[in-house]
């Protein structure tokens, strides 16, 4: 499909940023927009943004407002796992658009019940609660663990139940989830933090000796730390963690917001570690870019939530769960997941070839299509140089280039990516 540059600039104009012109306005409104933006940007300054305005996406590609085409290996941060505007999801959402968008959770929602049923079928879980984002799913997991502590374990009173999380983890930006996050830079200036979290070093077997304490009710962990630098959990460490949780009736909660929905090469990453968690959170890839989050749990845990104890106005609405249903329907197919694994293996193999050629790549980490290049000093530069080659990738911390191809990526697109990396790295090191 060819991109129409004129349509793109029409689209930007139609955004009516100055509130005066709107669709069909003439060139003079562009100046007004520029002036307004220079005065005070109406969008809060919470993101360091790349100097790019993306206006269209299809499959593995996006286009900017100048009509330039980019190979997108960011997937909207592990969200557009089926590529951009995937046909089957689009169809399902379009059908739902004609029927009912929203009705609140005071009524039964068929799509929501179907999606919950499908998630239960494909995972360890017995029940699902829907929300709108990753942070909200983790917030729900934290509430669930606390309710379980007070109702089942009798941990109540002034000292809260304690949830153990890990250094360099990332669990979200709400007060409870940033308190759960093991990174000071995320917490700076937002104190007092929510009580009841204790942080242990990640992948440290000896440190697990301190895991179990009187108030400990749950452990929350990523099986591949995403924002923390694409660091997979060691198998032995996870095995010991699982054992300790079992022996001491501690809930094992996995944050699969980034690793889930096929990203790691299996539908969920825990499958590769040979255990079943008690609780899991999912978001990013679940709706292919339509906002949706989910909290999954075994019934022995989820039963502590009764009507009135937790909720969300938008959570699991007909439109979002339509996107979730169509997305899960594709990603859960064994043949699809097999292809993801094969493409992931090919990518890793190609990256190893690059590493042999360019010593600034000190390590290749990750699982499936969640891959990091550890290259201290050079990571930000490579992201920038690749953009010049019309290839988009991300950072995961200052030292790691994060590569998140759509799970539907073709061999040709992987080759294009590696060729772009070669060119960029050659320029950087010459
Ligand atoms: C992105 C992410 C979150 C937060 O999700 P939001 O939708 O941004 O709230 C939480 N945990 C992990 C592991 C993530 O990658």
PDB file of C-alpha atoms in Angstrom, residues 219-385:
ATOM      1  CA  UNK A 219       6.396 -12.067  45.186  1.00  0.00           C
ATOM      2  CA  UNK A 220       5.970  -9.966  42.040  1.00  0.00           C
ATOM      3  CA  UNK A 221       8.495 -10.460  39.249  1.00  0.00           C
ATOM      4  CA  UNK A 222       9.228 -10.056  35.559  1.00  0.00           C
ATOM      5  CA  UNK A 223      10.626 -13.188  33.896  1.00  0.00           C
ATOM      6  CA  UNK A 224      12.544 -10.931  31.534  1.00  0.00           C
ATOM      7  CA  UNK A 225      13.127  -7.488  32.996  1.00  0.00           C
ATOM      8  CA  UNK A 226      12.068  -5.112  30.233  1.00  0.00           C
ATOM      9  CA  UNK A 227      12.614  -1.482  31.191  1.00  0.00           C
ATOM     10  CA  UNK A 228      15.451  -2.684  33.455  1.00  0.00           C
ATOM     11  CA  UNK A 229      17.592  -3.676  30.439  1.00  0.00           C
ATOM     12  CA  UNK A 230      16.208  -6.924  28.901  1.00  0.00           C
ATOM     13  CA  UNK A 231      17.503  -9.285  31.575  1.00  0.00           C
ATOM     14  CA  UNK A 232      16.029 -12.819  31.577  1.00  0.00           C
ATOM     15  CA  UNK A 233      15.554 -14.578  34.899  1.00  0.00           C
ATOM     16  CA  UNK A 234      17.940 -17.515  35.491  1.00  0.00           C
ATOM     17  CA  UNK A 235      16.225 -20.884  35.524  1.00  0.00           C
ATOM     18  CA  UNK A 236      17.836 -22.042  38.780  1.00  0.00           C
ATOM     19  CA  UNK A 237      16.942 -18.816  40.522  1.00  0.00           C
ATOM     20  CA  UNK A 238      13.309 -19.090  39.420  1.00  0.00           C
ATOM     21  CA  UNK A 239      13.215 -22.746  40.532  1.00  0.00           C
ATOM     22  CA  UNK A 240      14.358 -21.825  44.016  1.00  0.00           C
ATOM     23  CA  UNK A 241      11.908 -18.921  44.131  1.00  0.00           C
ATOM     24  CA  UNK A 242       9.027 -21.202  43.114  1.00  0.00           C
ATOM     25  CA  UNK A 243      10.023 -23.789  45.746  1.00  0.00           C
ATOM     26  CA  UNK A 244      10.210 -21.206  48.534  1.00  0.00           C
ATOM     27  CA  UNK A 245       6.844 -19.732  47.577  1.00  0.00           C
ATOM     28  CA  UNK A 246       5.226 -23.168  47.591  1.00  0.00           C
ATOM     29  CA  UNK A 247       6.717 -24.203  50.926  1.00  0.00           C
ATOM     30  CA  UNK A 248       5.690 -20.974  52.624  1.00  0.00           C
ATOM     31  CA  UNK A 249       2.291 -20.322  51.016  1.00  0.00           C
ATOM     32  CA  UNK A 250       3.534 -17.153  49.306  1.00  0.00           C
ATOM     33  CA  UNK A 251       1.745 -16.034  46.161  1.00  0.00           C
ATOM     34  CA  UNK A 252       3.864 -16.071  43.025  1.00  0.00           C
ATOM     35  CA  UNK A 253       2.769 -13.195  40.801  1.00  0.00           C
ATOM     36  CA  UNK A 254       4.341 -12.720  37.369  1.00  0.00           C
ATOM     37  CA  UNK A 255       4.248  -9.404  35.539  1.00  0.00           C
ATOM     38  CA  UNK A 256       3.952 -10.509  31.893  1.00  0.00           C
ATOM     39  CA  UNK A 257       2.925  -7.106  30.628  1.00  0.00           C
ATOM     40  CA  UNK A 258       5.935  -6.936  28.303  1.00  0.00           C
ATOM     41  CA  UNK A 259       6.846 -10.632  28.009  1.00  0.00           C
ATOM     42  CA  UNK A 260       3.303 -11.898  27.381  1.00  0.00           C
ATOM     43  CA  UNK A 261       1.168 -12.386  24.272  1.00  0.00           C
ATOM     44  CA  UNK A 262       3.821 -14.334  22.363  1.00  0.00           C
ATOM     45  CA  UNK A 263       6.624 -11.815  22.780  1.00  0.00           C
ATOM     46  CA  UNK A 264       8.943 -14.296  24.542  1.00  0.00           C
ATOM     47  CA  UNK A 265       8.335 -17.049  21.954  1.00  0.00           C
ATOM     48  CA  UNK A 266       5.642 -18.811  23.991  1.00  0.00           C
ATOM     49  CA  UNK A 267       2.206 -17.342  24.698  1.00  0.00           C
ATOM     50  CA  UNK A 268       3.489 -16.440  28.173  1.00  0.00           C
ATOM     51  CA  UNK A 269       7.081 -16.577  29.388  1.00  0.00           C
ATOM     52  CA  UNK A 270       6.339 -18.627  32.538  1.00  0.00           C
ATOM     53  CA  UNK A 271       5.680 -21.643  30.276  1.00  0.00           C
ATOM     54  CA  UNK A 272       9.428 -21.738  29.523  1.00  0.00           C
ATOM     55  CA  UNK A 273      10.295 -22.024  33.220  1.00  0.00           C
ATOM     56  CA  UNK A 274       8.110 -25.047  33.985  1.00  0.00           C
ATOM     57  CA  UNK A 275       5.962 -23.649  36.791  1.00  0.00           C
ATOM     58  CA  UNK A 276       2.522 -22.170  37.269  1.00  0.00           C
ATOM     59  CA  UNK A 277       2.149 -18.787  38.927  1.00  0.00           C
ATOM     60  CA  UNK A 278      -0.799 -17.924  41.192  1.00  0.00           C
ATOM     61  CA  UNK A 279      -1.360 -14.514  39.630  1.00  0.00           C
ATOM     62  CA  UNK A 280      -0.344 -12.919  36.304  1.00  0.00           C
ATOM     63  CA  UNK A 281      -0.718  -9.459  34.818  1.00  0.00           C
ATOM     64  CA  UNK A 282      -1.045  -8.817  31.078  1.00  0.00           C
ATOM     65  CA  UNK A 283      -1.522  -5.637  29.046  1.00  0.00           C
ATOM     66  CA  UNK A 284       0.648  -4.241  26.217  1.00  0.00           C
ATOM     67  CA  UNK A 285       0.173  -6.875  23.481  1.00  0.00           C
ATOM     68  CA  UNK A 286      -3.299  -7.995  24.541  1.00  0.00           C
ATOM     69  CA  UNK A 287      -5.253  -5.513  22.402  1.00  0.00           C
ATOM     70  CA  UNK A 288      -2.811  -4.910  19.518  1.00  0.00           C
ATOM     71  CA  UNK A 289      -2.773  -1.225  20.520  1.00  0.00           C
ATOM     72  CA  UNK A 290      -6.355  -0.844  21.732  1.00  0.00           C
ATOM     73  CA  UNK A 291      -5.897  -0.161  25.476  1.00  0.00           C
ATOM     74  CA  UNK A 292      -6.653  -3.187  27.658  1.00  0.00           C
ATOM     75  CA  UNK A 293      -5.103  -4.859  30.683  1.00  0.00           C
ATOM     76  CA  UNK A 294      -5.895  -8.058  32.551  1.00  0.00           C
ATOM     77  CA  UNK A 295      -5.310  -9.588  35.961  1.00  0.00           C
ATOM     78  CA  UNK A 296      -5.392 -13.382  35.938  1.00  0.00           C
ATOM     79  CA  UNK A 297      -5.459 -15.614  39.012  1.00  0.00           C
ATOM     80  CA  UNK A 298      -6.168 -19.043  40.375  1.00  0.00           C
ATOM     81  CA  UNK A 299      -9.575 -19.270  42.002  1.00  0.00           C
ATOM     82  CA  UNK A 300      -8.143 -19.930  45.478  1.00  0.00           C
ATOM     83  CA  UNK A 301      -6.793 -16.361  45.247  1.00  0.00           C
ATOM     84  CA  UNK A 302      -9.360 -14.537  43.109  1.00  0.00           C
ATOM     85  CA  UNK A 303     -12.267 -15.664  45.290  1.00  0.00           C
ATOM     86  CA  UNK A 304     -11.319 -13.035  47.882  1.00  0.00           C
ATOM     87  CA  UNK A 305     -12.588 -10.379  45.459  1.00  0.00           C
ATOM     88  CA  UNK A 306     -16.339 -10.059  45.838  1.00  0.00           C
ATOM     89  CA  UNK A 307     -18.750  -7.520  44.296  1.00  0.00           C
ATOM     90  CA  UNK A 308     -17.763  -4.018  45.323  1.00  0.00           C
ATOM     91  CA  UNK A 309     -14.142  -4.805  46.227  1.00  0.00           C
ATOM     92  CA  UNK A 310     -12.486  -3.796  42.936  1.00  0.00           C
ATOM     93  CA  UNK A 311     -13.603  -2.280  39.661  1.00  0.00           C
ATOM     94  CA  UNK A 312     -13.013  -0.138  36.591  1.00  0.00           C
ATOM     95  CA  UNK A 313     -15.430   1.884  34.480  1.00  0.00           C
ATOM     96  CA  UNK A 314     -13.819   1.075  31.158  1.00  0.00           C
ATOM     97  CA  UNK A 315     -12.219  -2.263  32.084  1.00  0.00           C
ATOM     98  CA  UNK A 316     -13.085  -5.010  29.627  1.00  0.00           C
ATOM     99  CA  UNK A 317     -15.540  -2.955  27.626  1.00  0.00           C
ATOM    100  CA  UNK A 318     -17.014  -4.445  24.434  1.00  0.00           C
ATOM    101  CA  UNK A 319     -14.607  -2.609  22.108  1.00  0.00           C
ATOM    102  CA  UNK A 320     -11.375  -3.363  23.978  1.00  0.00           C
ATOM    103  CA  UNK A 321     -12.277  -7.014  24.498  1.00  0.00           C
ATOM    104  CA  UNK A 322     -13.133  -7.335  20.793  1.00  0.00           C
ATOM    105  CA  UNK A 323      -9.530  -6.339  20.075  1.00  0.00           C
ATOM    106  CA  UNK A 324      -8.305  -8.753  22.756  1.00  0.00           C
ATOM    107  CA  UNK A 325     -10.321 -11.656  21.380  1.00  0.00           C
ATOM    108  CA  UNK A 326      -9.117 -11.216  17.807  1.00  0.00           C
ATOM    109  CA  UNK A 327      -5.518 -10.760  18.965  1.00  0.00           C
ATOM    110  CA  UNK A 328      -5.451 -13.788  21.271  1.00  0.00           C
ATOM    111  CA  UNK A 329      -7.165 -15.890  18.638  1.00  0.00           C
ATOM    112  CA  UNK A 330      -4.176 -15.414  16.326  1.00  0.00           C
ATOM    113  CA  UNK A 331      -1.309 -15.412  18.820  1.00  0.00           C
ATOM    114  CA  UNK A 332      -2.476 -18.536  20.676  1.00  0.00           C
ATOM    115  CA  UNK A 333      -2.236 -20.721  17.538  1.00  0.00           C
ATOM    116  CA  UNK A 334       0.636 -23.231  17.929  1.00  0.00           C
ATOM    117  CA  UNK A 335       1.732 -22.619  14.321  1.00  0.00           C
ATOM    118  CA  UNK A 336       1.916 -18.884  14.914  1.00  0.00           C
ATOM    119  CA  UNK A 337       3.998 -19.348  18.065  1.00  0.00           C
ATOM    120  CA  UNK A 338       6.296 -21.774  16.265  1.00  0.00           C
ATOM    121  CA  UNK A 339       6.973 -19.087  13.661  1.00  0.00           C
ATOM    122  CA  UNK A 340       7.704 -16.551  16.388  1.00  0.00           C
ATOM    123  CA  UNK A 341      10.273 -18.915  17.878  1.00  0.00           C
ATOM    124  CA  UNK A 342      11.880 -19.517  14.505  1.00  0.00           C
ATOM    125  CA  UNK A 343      12.025 -15.814  13.693  1.00  0.00           C
ATOM    126  CA  UNK A 344      13.406 -15.144  17.189  1.00  0.00           C
ATOM    127  CA  UNK A 345      16.123 -17.769  16.690  1.00  0.00           C
ATOM    128  CA  UNK A 346      17.009 -16.290  13.307  1.00  0.00           C
ATOM    129  CA  UNK A 347      17.211 -12.783  14.778  1.00  0.00           C
ATOM    130  CA  UNK A 348      19.466 -13.973  17.631  1.00  0.00           C
ATOM    131  CA  UNK A 349      21.680 -15.819  15.158  1.00  0.00           C
ATOM    132  CA  UNK A 350      21.964 -12.760  12.900  1.00  0.00           C
ATOM    133  CA  UNK A 351      22.744 -10.559  15.892  1.00  0.00           C
ATOM    134  CA  UNK A 352      25.506 -12.964  16.952  1.00  0.00           C
ATOM    135  CA  UNK A 353      27.000 -12.463  13.504  1.00  0.00           C
ATOM    136  CA  UNK A 354      26.937  -8.712  14.073  1.00  0.00           C
ATOM    137  CA  UNK A 355      28.510  -9.125  17.492  1.00  0.00           C
ATOM    138  CA  UNK A 356      31.393 -11.082  15.951  1.00  0.00           C
ATOM    139  CA  UNK A 357      32.006  -8.118  13.634  1.00  0.00           C
ATOM    140  CA  UNK A 358      31.404  -5.253  16.074  1.00  0.00           C
ATOM    141  CA  UNK A 359      32.956  -5.566  19.517  1.00  0.00           C
ATOM    142  CA  UNK A 360      30.916  -2.646  20.897  1.00  0.00           C
ATOM    143  CA  UNK A 361      28.056  -5.169  21.220  1.00  0.00           C
ATOM    144  CA  UNK A 362      29.100  -6.749  24.515  1.00  0.00           C
ATOM    145  CA  UNK A 363      26.130  -9.074  24.987  1.00  0.00           C
ATOM    146  CA  UNK A 364      22.873 -10.169  23.360  1.00  0.00           C
ATOM    147  CA  UNK A 365      20.087 -10.838  25.843  1.00  0.00           C
ATOM    148  CA  UNK A 366      16.438 -11.742  25.865  1.00  0.00           C
ATOM    149  CA  UNK A 367      13.903 -14.303  24.756  1.00  0.00           C
ATOM    150  CA  UNK A 368      12.032 -14.740  21.499  1.00  0.00           C
ATOM    151  CA  UNK A 369      11.285 -11.332  20.026  1.00  0.00           C
ATOM    152  CA  UNK A 370      12.261  -9.389  23.147  1.00  0.00           C
ATOM    153  CA  UNK A 371      15.937  -8.779  22.532  1.00  0.00           C
ATOM    154  CA  UNK A 372      18.503  -6.404  23.994  1.00  0.00           C
ATOM    155  CA  UNK A 373      21.969  -5.444  22.790  1.00  0.00           C
ATOM    156  CA  UNK A 374      24.145  -4.557  25.746  1.00  0.00           C
ATOM    157  CA  UNK A 375      26.435  -1.859  24.416  1.00  0.00           C
ATOM    158  CA  UNK A 376      27.444   0.690  27.083  1.00  0.00           C
ATOM    159  CA  UNK A 377      28.457   4.066  25.602  1.00  0.00           C
ATOM    160  CA  UNK A 378      27.045   3.194  22.172  1.00  0.00           C
ATOM    161  CA  UNK A 379      23.386   2.312  22.724  1.00  0.00           C
ATOM    162  CA  UNK A 380      21.819   5.760  22.238  1.00  0.00           C
ATOM    163  CA  UNK A 381      24.051   6.412  19.227  1.00  0.00           C
ATOM    164  CA  UNK A 382      22.955   3.217  17.511  1.00  0.00           C
ATOM    165  CA  UNK A 383      19.278   4.071  18.052  1.00  0.00           C
ATOM    166  CA  UNK A 384      19.910   7.449  16.418  1.00  0.00           C
ATOM    167  CA  UNK A 385      21.970   6.058  13.533  1.00  0.00           C
TER     168      UNK A 385
END
